[in-house]
CSV table of C-alpha atoms and ligand atoms in Angstrom, one decimal:
chain,number,residue,atom,x,y,z
A,45,MET,CA,246.8,2.5,-0.6
A,46,ARG,CA,249.6,3.7,-2.9
A,47,ILE,CA,253.3,4.2,-2.0
A,48,VAL,CA,255.7,6.2,-4.2
A,49,ASN,CA,259.4,5.9,-3.3
A,50,GLU,CA,261.8,8.3,-5.0
A,51,ASN,CA,265.4,9.5,-4.5
A,52,LEU,CA,265.7,13.3,-4.8
A,53,CYS,CA,269.2,14.7,-4.6
A,54,ASN,CA,270.4,11.8,-2.3
A,55,ASN,CA,267.2,12.0,-0.2
A,56,GLU,CA,265.0,9.0,0.0
A,57,ILE,CA,261.4,10.1,0.0
A,58,SER,CA,258.3,8.1,0.4
A,59,ILE,CA,254.8,9.3,-0.3
A,60,VAL,CA,252.0,7.2,1.2
A,61,ILE,CA,248.5,7.9,-0.1
A,62,GLY,CA,245.2,6.4,0.9
A,63,LYS,CA,242.9,5.5,3.7
A,64,GLY,CA,245.0,4.2,6.6
A,65,ALA,CA,248.2,5.8,5.3
A,66,LEU,CA,249.0,6.9,8.8
A,67,SER,CA,250.1,3.4,9.6
A,68,ALA,CA,253.4,4.4,7.9
A,69,LEU,CA,254.2,6.2,11.1
A,70,GLU,CA,254.8,2.9,12.8
A,71,GLU,CA,258.5,3.3,11.9
A,72,LEU,CA,258.7,6.3,14.3
A,73,LYS,CA,257.7,4.2,17.3
A,74,ASP,CA,261.1,4.4,19.0
A,75,LYS,CA,261.9,8.0,17.8
A,76,LYS,CA,261.5,11.3,19.6
A,77,VAL,CA,259.0,13.4,17.8
A,78,ALA,CA,257.7,17.0,17.9
A,79,LEU,CA,254.1,16.9,16.5
A,80,PHE,CA,253.1,20.3,15.2
A,81,TYR,CA,249.4,20.4,14.3
A,82,SER,CA,246.9,22.8,13.1
A,83,GLN,CA,244.5,23.7,16.0
A,84,LYS,CA,241.7,22.9,13.6
A,85,ILE,CA,242.7,19.3,13.2
A,86,ASP,CA,242.2,16.5,15.7
A,87,PRO,CA,245.7,14.9,16.1
A,88,SER,CA,244.5,11.8,17.9
A,89,ARG,CA,244.8,9.5,14.9
A,90,VAL,CA,248.4,10.5,14.5
A,91,LYS,CA,249.2,10.3,18.2
A,92,ILE,CA,248.2,6.6,18.5
A,93,HIS,CA,251.2,5.8,16.2
A,94,LEU,CA,253.7,7.6,18.4
A,95,LYS,CA,255.3,6.9,21.8
A,96,ASN,CA,257.9,9.5,22.6
A,97,PHE,CA,256.5,12.8,21.5
A,98,ILE,CA,255.5,16.4,22.4
A,99,GLU,CA,252.5,17.9,20.8
A,100,ILE,CA,252.3,21.5,19.8
A,101,PRO,CA,249.0,23.0,18.5
A,102,ILE,CA,249.7,25.9,16.2
A,103,ILE,CA,247.7,28.5,14.3
A,104,ASP,CA,247.2,28.0,10.6
A,105,GLY,CA,246.5,30.3,7.7
A,106,GLU,CA,248.9,33.0,6.4
A,107,GLU,CA,249.4,34.4,10.0
A,108,ALA,CA,251.2,31.2,10.8
A,109,LYS,CA,253.7,32.0,8.0
A,110,GLU,CA,255.5,34.8,9.8
A,111,ILE,CA,259.1,34.7,10.7
A,112,GLN,CA,258.4,35.6,14.4
A,113,TYR,CA,256.0,32.8,14.7
A,114,ALA,CA,258.4,30.3,13.0
A,115,LEU,CA,261.1,31.4,15.6
A,116,LYS,CA,258.7,30.6,18.4
A,117,LEU,CA,258.4,27.1,17.0
A,118,VAL,CA,262.2,26.8,16.8
A,119,LYS,CA,262.4,27.8,20.5
A,120,LEU,CA,260.0,25.0,21.5
A,121,LEU,CA,262.3,22.5,19.8
A,122,PHE,CA,265.4,24.0,21.5
A,123,GLU,CA,263.8,24.1,24.9
A,124,ASN,CA,262.8,20.4,24.6
A,125,ASP,CA,266.3,19.3,23.6
A,126,PHE,CA,265.6,18.1,20.1
A,127,ASP,CA,268.6,17.1,18.0
A,128,ARG,CA,269.1,16.4,14.3
A,129,GLY,CA,268.3,12.7,14.8
A,130,ASP,CA,264.8,13.4,16.1
A,131,TYR,CA,261.7,14.0,14.0
A,132,VAL,CA,259.3,16.9,13.3
A,133,ILE,CA,255.8,16.2,12.0
A,134,ALA,CA,253.8,18.9,10.3
A,135,LEU,CA,250.1,18.1,10.4
A,136,GLY,CA,247.8,20.6,8.6
A,137,GLY,CA,247.2,22.5,5.4
A,138,GLY,CA,249.8,24.1,3.2
A,139,THR,CA,250.4,27.0,5.6
A,140,VAL,CA,251.4,24.5,8.3
A,141,THR,CA,253.7,22.4,6.1
A,142,ASP,CA,255.3,25.6,4.8
A,143,VAL,CA,256.1,27.1,8.2
A,144,VAL,CA,257.0,23.8,10.0
A,145,GLY,CA,259.1,22.7,7.0
A,146,PHE,CA,260.9,26.0,7.2
A,147,VAL,CA,261.5,25.5,11.0
A,148,ALA,CA,262.7,21.9,10.4
A,149,SER,CA,265.1,23.1,7.7
A,150,ILE,CA,266.8,25.7,9.8
A,151,TYR,CA,266.8,23.9,13.2
A,152,MET,CA,270.4,22.6,13.7
A,153,ARG,CA,270.8,22.8,9.9
A,154,GLY,CA,268.0,20.3,9.4
A,155,ILE,CA,266.0,17.9,11.5
A,156,ASN,CA,264.0,15.0,10.0
A,157,LEU,CA,260.7,16.1,8.7
A,158,ILE,CA,257.4,14.3,8.0
A,159,ASN,CA,254.5,16.1,6.3
A,160,ILE,CA,251.0,15.0,6.9
A,161,PRO,CA,248.9,17.3,4.7
A,162,THR,CA,245.2,17.7,5.6
A,163,THR,CA,244.0,19.7,2.6
A,164,LEU,CA,243.8,18.6,-1.0
A,165,LEU,CA,246.1,21.5,-2.0
A,166,GLY,CA,248.6,20.3,0.6
A,167,MET,CA,248.5,16.7,-0.6
A,168,VAL,CA,248.9,17.4,-4.3
A,169,ASP,CA,251.2,20.4,-4.0
A,170,ALA,CA,252.4,22.2,-0.9
A,171,ALA,CA,253.7,19.2,1.1
A,172,ILE,CA,255.6,17.8,-1.9
A,173,GLY,CA,258.8,19.1,-3.5
A,174,GLY,CA,260.7,20.6,-0.6
A,175,LYS,CA,259.9,24.3,-0.9
A,176,THR,CA,259.3,25.8,2.5
A,177,GLY,CA,258.4,29.4,3.0
A,178,VAL,CA,257.4,32.2,5.4
A,179,ASN,CA,256.1,35.7,4.6
A,180,PHE,CA,258.0,38.9,5.3
A,181,GLU,CA,256.9,42.5,5.3
A,182,ASN,CA,253.5,41.3,4.0
A,183,VAL,CA,255.1,39.6,0.9
A,184,LYS,CA,254.5,35.9,0.5
A,185,ASN,CA,257.3,33.4,0.7
A,186,VAL,CA,260.1,35.9,0.7
A,187,LEU,CA,262.0,33.7,3.2
A,188,GLY,CA,262.3,30.0,2.4
A,189,THR,CA,264.5,27.0,1.9
A,190,PHE,CA,264.6,23.9,-0.2
A,191,TYR,CA,264.3,21.0,2.3
A,192,GLN,CA,262.9,17.6,1.4
A,193,PRO,CA,260.6,15.8,3.9
A,194,ALA,CA,261.5,12.1,4.5
A,195,MET,CA,257.9,11.1,4.2
A,196,ILE,CA,254.6,12.6,3.0
A,197,ILE,CA,251.5,10.9,4.3
A,198,SER,CA,248.3,11.8,2.5
A,199,ASP,CA,245.7,10.1,4.6
A,200,LEU,CA,242.3,10.5,2.9
A,201,GLU,CA,240.3,10.5,6.2
A,202,PHE,CA,241.4,14.1,6.8
A,203,LEU,CA,239.6,15.2,3.6
A,204,GLU,CA,236.2,14.1,5.1
A,205,THR,CA,236.0,17.4,7.0
A,206,LEU,CA,237.4,19.6,4.3
A,207,PRO,CA,234.9,22.1,3.0
A,208,ILE,CA,234.0,21.8,-0.7
A,209,GLU,CA,235.4,25.3,-1.4
A,210,GLU,CA,238.8,24.1,0.0
A,211,LEU,CA,238.6,21.0,-2.1
A,212,LYS,CA,238.0,23.1,-5.2
A,213,LYS,CA,241.1,25.2,-4.5
A,214,GLY,CA,243.2,22.0,-4.5
A,215,LEU,CA,241.5,20.8,-7.6
A,216,ALA,CA,242.7,23.9,-9.5
A,217,GLU,CA,246.3,22.6,-9.0
A,218,VAL,CA,245.3,19.0,-10.0
A,219,ILE,CA,243.8,20.4,-13.2
A,220,LYS,CA,247.0,22.3,-13.8
A,221,TYR,CA,249.0,19.0,-13.7
A,222,GLY,CA,246.5,17.5,-16.2
A,223,LEU,CA,246.7,20.4,-18.6
A,224,VAL,CA,250.5,20.7,-18.9
A,225,LEU,CA,251.9,17.3,-17.8
A,226,ASP,CA,249.4,14.5,-17.8
A,227,LYS,CA,246.7,13.8,-20.3
A,228,ASP,CA,245.6,10.7,-18.5
A,229,LEU,CA,244.9,12.8,-15.4
A,230,TYR,CA,243.0,15.3,-17.6
A,231,ASP,CA,240.9,12.5,-19.0
A,232,TYR,CA,240.3,11.0,-15.6
A,233,LEU,CA,239.1,14.4,-14.3
A,234,ALA,CA,236.9,14.8,-17.3
A,235,MET,CA,235.1,11.5,-16.5
A,236,ASN,CA,235.0,11.5,-12.7
A,237,LYS,CA,233.6,14.9,-11.5
A,238,GLU,CA,230.7,13.4,-9.5
A,239,LYS,CA,233.0,10.9,-7.7
A,240,ILE,CA,235.5,13.6,-6.9
A,241,PHE,CA,233.0,16.1,-5.7
A,242,THR,CA,231.4,13.5,-3.4
A,243,LYS,CA,234.9,12.6,-2.1
A,244,ASP,CA,234.8,9.0,-3.4
A,245,GLU,CA,237.9,7.4,-1.9
A,246,SER,CA,239.2,5.6,-4.9
A,247,ALA,CA,238.8,8.7,-7.1
A,248,LEU,CA,240.6,11.0,-4.5
A,249,GLU,CA,243.3,8.4,-4.2
A,250,GLU,CA,243.8,8.3,-8.0
A,251,ILE,CA,244.0,12.1,-8.5
A,252,ILE,CA,246.3,12.5,-5.5
A,253,TYR,CA,248.5,9.7,-6.7
A,254,LYS,CA,248.8,11.0,-10.2
A,255,SER,CA,249.4,14.6,-9.1
A,256,SER,CA,252.1,13.5,-6.6
A,257,VAL,CA,253.9,11.5,-9.2
A,258,ASP,CA,253.7,14.4,-11.7
A,259,LYS,CA,255.0,16.9,-9.2
A,260,LEU,CA,257.8,14.6,-8.0
A,261,SER,CA,259.0,13.9,-11.5
A,262,VAL,CA,259.3,17.6,-12.2
A,263,VAL,CA,261.1,18.2,-8.9
A,264,LYS,CA,263.4,15.3,-9.5
A,265,ALA,CA,264.4,16.8,-12.9
A,266,ASP,CA,264.9,20.3,-11.5
A,267,GLU,CA,265.0,20.4,-7.7
A,268,ARG,CA,266.1,24.0,-7.3
A,269,GLU,CA,264.5,25.6,-10.3
A,270,THR,CA,267.8,26.1,-12.1
A,271,LYS,CA,267.0,24.1,-15.3
A,272,SER,CA,263.8,25.8,-16.5
A,273,ILE,CA,261.9,22.6,-16.0
A,274,ARG,CA,260.3,23.3,-12.6
A,275,ILE,CA,258.7,26.4,-14.1
A,276,VAL,CA,256.0,24.2,-15.6
A,277,LEU,CA,254.5,24.1,-12.2
A,278,ASN,CA,253.9,27.8,-12.6
A,279,PHE,CA,251.3,27.5,-15.4
A,280,GLY,CA,248.6,30.0,-14.5
A,281,HIS,CA,250.6,31.4,-11.7
A,282,THR,CA,252.1,34.5,-13.3
A,283,ILE,CA,248.7,36.0,-14.0
A,284,GLY,CA,247.4,34.2,-10.9
A,285,HIS,CA,249.9,36.0,-8.6
A,286,ALA,CA,249.0,39.3,-10.3
A,287,ILE,CA,245.4,38.7,-9.5
A,288,GLU,CA,246.2,37.8,-5.9
A,289,ALA,CA,248.3,40.9,-5.5
A,290,GLY,CA,245.8,43.2,-7.3
A,291,SER,CA,243.1,42.0,-4.9
A,292,ASN,CA,245.3,42.5,-1.9
A,293,PHE,CA,245.3,38.8,-1.5
A,294,THR,CA,241.6,38.5,-0.9
A,295,VAL,CA,241.2,36.2,-3.9
A,296,PRO,CA,242.2,32.6,-2.8
A,297,HIS,CA,245.2,31.2,-4.7
A,298,GLY,CA,243.3,28.3,-6.3
A,299,TYR,CA,240.7,30.7,-7.8
A,300,ALA,CA,243.4,33.2,-8.9
A,301,ILE,CA,245.4,30.5,-10.8
A,302,SER,CA,242.2,29.2,-12.3
A,303,VAL,CA,241.6,32.5,-14.0
A,304,GLY,CA,245.4,32.7,-14.6
A,305,MET,CA,245.4,29.4,-16.5
A,306,VAL,CA,242.6,30.6,-18.8
A,307,CYS,CA,244.5,33.9,-19.5
A,308,GLU,CA,247.8,32.2,-20.1
A,309,ALA,CA,246.3,29.5,-22.3
A,310,LYS,CA,244.7,32.3,-24.4
A,311,MET,CA,248.1,33.9,-24.7
A,312,ALA,CA,249.7,30.6,-25.7
A,313,GLU,CA,247.1,30.2,-28.4
A,314,GLU,CA,247.3,33.8,-29.6
A,315,VAL,CA,251.1,33.7,-30.0
A,316,GLY,CA,250.8,30.4,-31.8
A,317,TYR,CA,252.3,27.9,-29.3
A,318,ALA,CA,249.1,26.1,-28.3
A,319,GLU,CA,247.1,23.9,-30.7
A,320,GLU,CA,243.7,25.1,-31.6
A,321,GLY,CA,241.2,24.0,-29.1
A,322,VAL,CA,243.4,24.1,-26.0
A,323,VAL,CA,241.7,27.2,-24.6
A,324,GLU,CA,238.3,25.4,-25.0
A,325,ASP,CA,239.7,22.4,-23.1
A,326,VAL,CA,241.1,24.5,-20.4
A,327,THR,CA,237.9,26.5,-19.8
A,328,TRP,CA,235.7,23.4,-20.1
A,329,ILE,CA,237.6,21.4,-17.4
A,330,LEU,CA,237.8,24.3,-15.0
A,331,SER,CA,234.0,25.0,-15.4
A,332,GLN,CA,233.3,21.4,-14.8
A,333,TYR,CA,234.9,21.8,-11.4
A,334,GLU,CA,233.0,25.1,-10.8
A,335,LEU,CA,236.2,27.2,-10.8
A,336,PRO,CA,236.3,30.8,-12.0
A,337,LEU,CA,237.3,31.6,-15.6
A,338,THR,CA,237.3,35.4,-15.6
A,339,VAL,CA,238.2,38.2,-13.3
A,340,ASP,CA,234.6,39.4,-13.3
A,341,SER,CA,233.4,36.1,-11.8
A,342,LEU,CA,235.7,36.7,-8.8
A,343,ASN,CA,233.5,39.6,-7.7
A,344,VAL,CA,236.4,41.5,-6.3
A,345,LYS,CA,237.8,44.8,-7.5
A,346,ILE,CA,241.3,44.3,-8.9
A,347,ASP,CA,243.8,47.1,-8.7
A,348,VAL,CA,245.3,46.6,-12.2
A,349,LYS,CA,248.4,48.8,-11.5
A,350,ARG,CA,249.2,46.8,-8.4
A,351,ALA,CA,248.6,43.5,-10.3
A,352,ILE,CA,250.9,44.6,-13.2
A,353,ASP,CA,253.6,45.7,-10.7
A,354,ALA,CA,253.5,42.2,-9.3
A,355,ILE,CA,254.3,40.8,-12.7
A,356,THR,CA,257.4,43.1,-13.0
A,357,LYS,CA,258.6,41.7,-9.6
A,358,ASP,CA,257.9,38.1,-10.6
A,359,LYS,CA,260.8,35.8,-9.7
A,360,LYS,CA,260.8,34.5,-13.2
A,361,VAL,CA,261.7,37.8,-14.9
A,362,ARG,CA,265.2,37.7,-16.5
A,363,GLY,CA,266.6,40.6,-18.5
A,364,GLY,CA,263.2,42.0,-19.6
A,365,TYR,CA,261.7,38.5,-20.4
A,366,VAL,CA,259.5,36.3,-18.3
A,367,MET,CA,259.9,32.6,-18.5
A,368,MET,CA,256.5,31.1,-19.0
A,369,PRO,CA,255.3,27.5,-19.4
A,370,PHE,CA,252.7,27.5,-22.2
A,371,PRO,CA,250.4,24.5,-22.8
A,372,THR,CA,251.0,23.2,-26.4
A,373,ARG,CA,248.4,20.5,-26.3
A,374,ILE,CA,246.7,18.8,-23.4
A,375,GLY,CA,249.4,17.2,-21.2
A,376,ASP,CA,252.3,18.9,-22.9
A,377,TRP,CA,254.0,22.3,-22.5
A,378,LYS,CA,256.9,24.4,-23.8
A,379,ARG,CA,259.0,27.1,-22.2
A,380,VAL,CA,258.6,30.5,-23.8
A,381,ASP,CA,260.5,33.7,-22.9
A,382,VAL,CA,257.9,36.4,-23.2
A,383,PRO,CA,259.0,40.0,-23.3
A,384,ILE,CA,257.7,41.7,-20.2
A,385,GLU,CA,255.9,44.4,-22.1
A,386,THR,CA,254.0,41.8,-24.2
A,387,LEU,CA,253.0,40.0,-21.0
A,388,LYS,CA,251.8,43.3,-19.4
A,389,GLY,CA,249.7,44.0,-22.4
A,390,PHE,CA,248.0,40.6,-22.3
A,391,ALA,CA,247.6,40.8,-18.5
A,392,GLU,CA,245.9,44.2,-18.8
A,393,GLN,CA,243.4,42.7,-21.3
A,394,CYS,CA,242.7,39.8,-18.9
A,395,LEU,CA,242.4,41.8,-15.8
A,396,ARG,CA,240.1,44.6,-16.9
B,606,NAD,N1,255.7,24.8,-0.6
B,606,NAD,C1,255.0,24.7,-1.7
B,606,NAD,O1,255.5,24.2,-2.7
B,606,NAD,C2,253.6,25.3,-1.8
B,606,NAD,C3,252.8,25.0,-3.0
B,606,NAD,C4,251.6,25.5,-3.0
B,606,NAD,C5,251.1,26.3,-1.9
B,606,NAD,N2,251.8,26.5,-0.9
B,606,NAD,C6,251.3,27.3,0.3
B,606,NAD,O2,250.2,26.6,0.8
B,606,NAD,C7,249.4,27.5,1.5
B,606,NAD,C8,248.0,27.2,1.2
B,606,NAD,O3,247.7,25.9,1.6
B,606,NAD,P1,246.2,25.5,2.0
B,606,NAD,O4,245.3,25.8,0.9
B,606,NAD,O5,246.2,24.0,2.4
B,606,NAD,O6,245.8,26.5,3.1
B,606,NAD,P2,245.6,26.4,4.7
B,606,NAD,O7,246.7,25.7,5.4
B,606,NAD,O8,245.4,27.8,5.1
B,606,NAD,O9,244.3,25.6,4.9
B,606,NAD,C9,243.1,26.1,4.3
B,606,NAD,C10,241.9,26.0,5.4
B,606,NAD,O10,241.5,24.7,5.5
B,606,NAD,C11,241.5,24.3,6.9
B,606,NAD,N3,241.8,22.9,7.0
B,606,NAD,C12,243.0,22.3,6.9
B,606,NAD,N4,242.8,21.0,6.9
B,606,NAD,C13,241.5,20.7,7.1
B,606,NAD,C14,240.7,19.6,7.2
B,606,NAD,N5,241.2,18.4,7.1
B,606,NAD,N6,239.3,19.7,7.4
B,606,NAD,C15,238.8,21.0,7.5
B,606,NAD,N7,239.5,22.1,7.4
B,606,NAD,C16,240.8,22.0,7.2
B,606,NAD,C17,242.5,25.2,7.5
B,606,NAD,O11,242.2,25.4,8.9
B,606,NAD,C18,242.3,26.5,6.7
B,606,NAD,O12,241.2,27.3,7.2
B,606,NAD,C19,249.8,28.9,1.1
B,606,NAD,O13,250.5,29.6,2.1
B,606,NAD,C20,250.8,28.6,-0.1
B,606,NAD,O14,251.8,29.6,-0.2
B,606,NAD,C21,253.1,26.0,-0.8
């Protein structure tokens, strides 16, 4: 089991990773807790660590991330007399930690939050870093807050039931960390595919640990995305979001960013920021993990106009430029301000 303790903007945060990580909940024995859990997850292993709690099964998936649904969860806290000294637990995938995190952040201006992610994507990304979000008018994450959980518990036993396709979507984000932040992680992924695909415990613990430390260090340096550092986490995401939008969100996020990373690495190489060979390394590692490399392999019709429109509306556009993190060599990156018209041209090439 690994424990990472960090102080983020005066918040003490612990990440506990490994089999048996749920034992960290012992410190909540005398606390009042609202346990929100995905209906698809058996909460009994969490409940045995709690005494004074209410349990609230909730839906998961993007339908859970609607403001009206979030307000229903707020009502449950209110009706049960929760106050700021009490605790909320979010048990589920990234959609659950996003909506419950949002609820925890707005309830009485913030109630203690503990994330227990149950997908790989949740463990390495969504549950860490303090971004919460709900969708609005069919647009993802329009409403959201920055709100740090006190603890993130990544208990590997939850991954036993996770379908391999869901594992792969999380692996796309793990690979991203390797490509732009962490050569050791890249090397580890290159050597341990079989172990990871067969859910070997020590291999999963290693990649979740390395990814968590990578994400936390970026968030620590730029919690609110004001210093152009946190944008590194967006590698593959500018084109990836365009693919998601152009497919009317039928392409899963992990697959969209996989293709996005290939396109953006090609851009970085073409404009001279990436060392020769980076694109090969990017495509090789993604193909090892059976992730898509091209739009064609997604087998979905992409509405290119809609995809390009999404780029124009990207949150990272400033004065006609888009801030993009380009890989320079494996494990390293550079911020480049790309003229929006240049980006659109590259995107069109990639998406057709
Ligand atoms: N806040 C952030 O920083 C951040 C970062 C990345 C992604 N996200 C958000 O995360 C969401 C995606 O997260 P996700 O991929 O975990 O999706 P998800 O929550 O929809 O879970 C994916 C699927 O896996 C199932 N599932 C969950 N845990 C399981 C388990 N242990 N065994 C079997 N099935 C299980 C769920 O029921 C669901 O069908 C998106 O809404 C995205 O916007 C947020």
